[in-house]
């Protein structure tokens, strides 16, 4: 982990607001809570929806590294975008979202399982939005596809405050694959 990433959290979430105010409020609160805890933000860009709400919450509350919120880095591919976000972040939080959010969340979970990184992966389970994902993980454990000791690669939280606390208390499961990866730019 570089000093550049020590206080930056990567957030995955919807690029649109929800008609259910609870999701919008959770994004607003998470941005504020991240800033108040001394964290800055790494995200895929965009000023709309839940993404925009989190970014404004961090920026409006002087989050660490918030001067970078307006910075845009152009990349050649989605994979490069995700790799760059991962390099700069010291943790990941997923709020509710669609296919893109799910893909980003599951990719960083896979990267953790493969020991590409050992960073906290937190899910903000507002209104039980991710209950089905938790059930799917339990089903994969029951079927023998995921070790029960690896369930906590992803930590489920119900409130933004719990998500911030989970970053600080995250413990990397010791039963992940013991792989060694080399790359020109470490995550």
CSV table of C-alpha atoms in Angstrom, one decimal:
chain,number,residue,atom,x,y,z
A,1,UNK,CA,0.0,0.0,0.0
A,2,UNK,CA,1.4,3.4,-1.0
A,3,UNK,CA,1.1,6.5,1.1
A,4,UNK,CA,-1.1,7.8,-1.6
A,5,UNK,CA,-3.7,5.2,-0.8
A,6,UNK,CA,-3.6,5.3,3.0
A,7,UNK,CA,-6.8,7.2,3.5
A,8,UNK,CA,-8.7,6.6,0.2
A,9,UNK,CA,-11.7,4.4,0.0
A,10,UNK,CA,-13.1,3.1,-3.3
A,11,UNK,CA,-16.8,3.2,-3.4
A,12,UNK,CA,-18.9,1.2,-5.9
A,13,UNK,CA,-22.6,2.2,-6.3
A,14,UNK,CA,-25.4,3.3,-8.7
A,15,UNK,CA,-25.0,6.2,-11.0
A,16,UNK,CA,-28.6,7.0,-10.5
A,17,UNK,CA,-30.8,8.0,-7.5
A,18,UNK,CA,-33.4,5.6,-6.2
A,19,UNK,CA,-37.1,6.4,-5.7
A,20,UNK,CA,-36.5,4.9,-2.3
A,21,UNK,CA,-35.0,7.7,-0.2
A,22,UNK,CA,-33.3,5.3,2.1
A,23,UNK,CA,-30.7,4.5,-0.5
A,24,UNK,CA,-30.0,8.1,-1.3
A,25,UNK,CA,-29.8,9.0,2.4
A,26,UNK,CA,-27.3,6.1,3.0
A,27,UNK,CA,-25.1,7.5,0.2
A,28,UNK,CA,-25.2,11.0,1.6
A,29,UNK,CA,-24.4,9.7,5.1
A,30,UNK,CA,-21.6,7.5,3.9
A,31,UNK,CA,-19.9,10.4,2.2
A,32,UNK,CA,-20.1,12.5,5.3
A,33,UNK,CA,-19.0,9.7,7.6
A,34,UNK,CA,-16.0,8.9,5.3
A,35,UNK,CA,-14.9,12.5,5.5
A,36,UNK,CA,-15.4,12.8,9.3
A,37,UNK,CA,-13.4,9.6,9.7
A,38,UNK,CA,-10.5,11.1,7.8
A,39,UNK,CA,-11.0,9.2,4.5
A,40,UNK,CA,-11.0,10.5,1.0
A,41,UNK,CA,-12.7,8.9,-2.0
A,42,UNK,CA,-11.7,7.0,-5.2
A,43,UNK,CA,-14.6,6.2,-7.5
A,44,UNK,CA,-15.4,5.6,-11.2
A,45,UNK,CA,-16.5,9.2,-11.8
A,46,UNK,CA,-19.8,10.9,-12.4
A,47,UNK,CA,-21.6,13.4,-10.4
A,48,UNK,CA,-25.1,11.8,-10.5
A,49,UNK,CA,-26.9,9.3,-8.4
A,50,UNK,CA,-25.5,7.6,-5.4
A,51,UNK,CA,-22.0,8.1,-6.8
A,52,UNK,CA,-22.5,11.8,-6.9
A,53,UNK,CA,-24.0,11.9,-3.4
A,54,UNK,CA,-21.1,10.0,-1.9
A,55,UNK,CA,-18.6,12.3,-3.7
A,56,UNK,CA,-20.4,15.5,-2.6
A,57,UNK,CA,-20.6,14.2,1.0
A,58,UNK,CA,-16.9,13.6,1.1
A,59,UNK,CA,-16.0,16.9,-0.6
A,60,UNK,CA,-18.5,19.0,1.4
A,61,UNK,CA,-17.0,17.7,4.6
A,62,UNK,CA,-13.3,18.1,3.7
A,63,UNK,CA,-12.5,14.4,3.3
A,64,UNK,CA,-8.8,13.5,3.1
A,65,UNK,CA,-7.7,13.8,-0.5
A,66,UNK,CA,-10.9,15.6,-1.4
A,67,UNK,CA,-9.0,18.0,-3.6
A,68,UNK,CA,-8.8,15.0,-6.0
A,69,UNK,CA,-12.5,14.6,-6.4
A,70,UNK,CA,-12.6,16.8,-9.5
A,71,UNK,CA,-9.6,15.0,-11.1
A,72,UNK,CA,-10.4,12.9,-14.1
A,73,UNK,CA,-8.0,10.2,-15.4
A,74,UNK,CA,-8.8,8.9,-18.8
A,75,UNK,CA,-8.1,5.2,-19.3
A,76,UNK,CA,-8.3,2.8,-22.3
A,77,UNK,CA,-10.5,0.1,-20.8
A,78,UNK,CA,-12.8,-0.7,-17.9
A,79,UNK,CA,-10.2,-3.2,-16.6
A,80,UNK,CA,-7.6,-0.4,-16.5
A,81,UNK,CA,-10.2,1.8,-14.7
A,82,UNK,CA,-10.8,-0.8,-12.0
A,83,UNK,CA,-7.2,-1.6,-11.6
A,84,UNK,CA,-6.3,2.1,-11.1
A,85,UNK,CA,-9.1,2.6,-8.5
A,86,UNK,CA,-7.8,-0.5,-6.7
A,87,UNK,CA,-4.2,0.8,-6.7
A,88,UNK,CA,-5.3,4.1,-5.1
A,89,UNK,CA,-7.7,2.6,-2.5
A,90,UNK,CA,-7.0,1.1,0.9
A,91,UNK,CA,-10.5,-0.3,1.2
A,92,UNK,CA,-13.7,-0.9,-0.9
A,93,UNK,CA,-17.3,-0.2,0.0
A,94,UNK,CA,-20.3,-1.2,-2.2
A,95,UNK,CA,-23.6,0.5,-1.9
A,96,UNK,CA,-26.7,-0.6,-3.8
A,97,UNK,CA,-26.4,-0.5,-7.6
A,98,UNK,CA,-26.9,-2.5,-10.7
A,99,UNK,CA,-24.8,-4.8,-12.9
A,100,UNK,CA,-21.7,-2.6,-12.8
A,101,UNK,CA,-21.7,-2.4,-9.0
A,102,UNK,CA,-22.1,-6.1,-8.7
A,103,UNK,CA,-19.4,-6.8,-11.2
A,104,UNK,CA,-17.0,-4.4,-9.4
A,105,UNK,CA,-17.8,-5.8,-6.0
A,106,UNK,CA,-17.3,-9.5,-7.1
A,107,UNK,CA,-14.1,-8.7,-9.0
A,108,UNK,CA,-12.4,-7.1,-5.9
A,109,UNK,CA,-13.6,-10.1,-3.9
A,110,UNK,CA,-12.1,-12.5,-6.4
A,111,UNK,CA,-8.9,-10.4,-6.4
A,112,UNK,CA,-8.8,-10.8,-2.6
A,113,UNK,CA,-9.3,-14.6,-2.8
A,114,UNK,CA,-6.4,-14.8,-5.3
A,115,UNK,CA,-4.2,-12.6,-3.0
A,116,UNK,CA,-4.0,-9.8,-5.5
A,117,UNK,CA,-4.9,-7.5,-2.6
A,118,UNK,CA,-5.7,-7.8,1.1
A,119,UNK,CA,-7.9,-4.8,1.5
A,120,UNK,CA,-11.3,-4.6,3.3
A,121,UNK,CA,-14.3,-5.2,1.2
A,122,UNK,CA,-17.4,-3.8,2.8
A,123,UNK,CA,-21.0,-4.0,1.6
A,124,UNK,CA,-23.5,-1.4,2.8
A,125,UNK,CA,-26.6,-3.5,3.0
A,126,UNK,CA,-29.2,-0.7,3.1
A,127,UNK,CA,-32.8,-2.1,3.5
A,128,UNK,CA,-31.4,-5.6,3.0
A,129,UNK,CA,-30.5,-4.8,-0.6
A,130,UNK,CA,-27.7,-7.4,-0.6
A,131,UNK,CA,-29.5,-10.1,1.4
A,132,UNK,CA,-29.8,-12.2,-1.8
A,133,UNK,CA,-26.0,-11.9,-2.3
A,134,UNK,CA,-25.4,-13.1,1.2
A,135,UNK,CA,-27.8,-16.0,0.7
A,136,UNK,CA,-26.0,-16.8,-2.6
A,137,UNK,CA,-22.6,-16.9,-0.7
A,138,UNK,CA,-24.2,-19.2,1.9
A,139,UNK,CA,-25.4,-21.5,-0.9
A,140,UNK,CA,-21.9,-21.5,-2.4
A,141,UNK,CA,-20.5,-22.5,1.0
A,142,UNK,CA,-23.1,-25.2,1.4
A,143,UNK,CA,-22.3,-26.6,-2.1
A,144,UNK,CA,-18.6,-26.6,-1.3
A,145,UNK,CA,-17.5,-23.8,-3.8
A,146,UNK,CA,-16.5,-21.3,-1.1
A,147,UNK,CA,-14.8,-22.2,2.2
A,148,UNK,CA,-16.9,-21.1,5.2
A,149,UNK,CA,-13.7,-19.4,6.6
A,150,UNK,CA,-13.7,-17.2,3.5
A,151,UNK,CA,-17.2,-15.8,3.9
A,152,UNK,CA,-15.9,-12.7,5.6
A,153,UNK,CA,-13.8,-11.6,2.6
A,154,UNK,CA,-16.9,-9.5,2.1
A,155,UNK,CA,-18.3,-7.9,5.3
A,156,UNK,CA,-22.0,-7.0,5.4
A,157,UNK,CA,-23.0,-3.9,7.3
A,158,UNK,CA,-26.4,-2.2,7.7
A,159,UNK,CA,-25.3,1.4,8.3
A,160,UNK,CA,-22.7,3.8,7.0
A,161,UNK,CA,-21.3,4.0,10.6
A,162,UNK,CA,-20.9,0.2,10.7
A,163,UNK,CA,-19.2,0.3,7.3
A,164,UNK,CA,-16.6,2.8,8.6
A,165,UNK,CA,-16.0,0.7,11.7
A,166,UNK,CA,-15.6,-2.4,9.5
A,167,UNK,CA,-12.8,-0.8,7.6
A,168,UNK,CA,-10.9,-0.3,10.8
A,169,UNK,CA,-11.5,-3.8,12.2
A,170,UNK,CA,-11.2,-5.8,9.0
A,171,UNK,CA,-9.3,-9.1,9.2
A,172,UNK,CA,-8.2,-10.8,6.1
A,173,UNK,CA,-9.2,-14.5,6.0
A,174,UNK,CA,-6.2,-16.7,6.3
A,175,UNK,CA,-7.6,-19.4,4.2
A,176,UNK,CA,-7.4,-17.6,0.8
A,177,UNK,CA,-5.4,-19.0,-2.0
A,178,UNK,CA,-1.7,-18.6,-1.2
A,179,UNK,CA,-0.7,-17.1,-4.6
A,180,UNK,CA,2.1,-14.7,-5.3
A,181,UNK,CA,1.5,-12.1,-8.0
A,182,UNK,CA,3.9,-9.8,-9.6
A,183,UNK,CA,3.0,-6.6,-11.5
A,184,UNK,CA,4.5,-3.4,-12.5
A,185,UNK,CA,2.0,-1.5,-10.4
A,186,UNK,CA,1.0,-3.0,-7.1
A,187,UNK,CA,-2.5,-2.8,-5.8
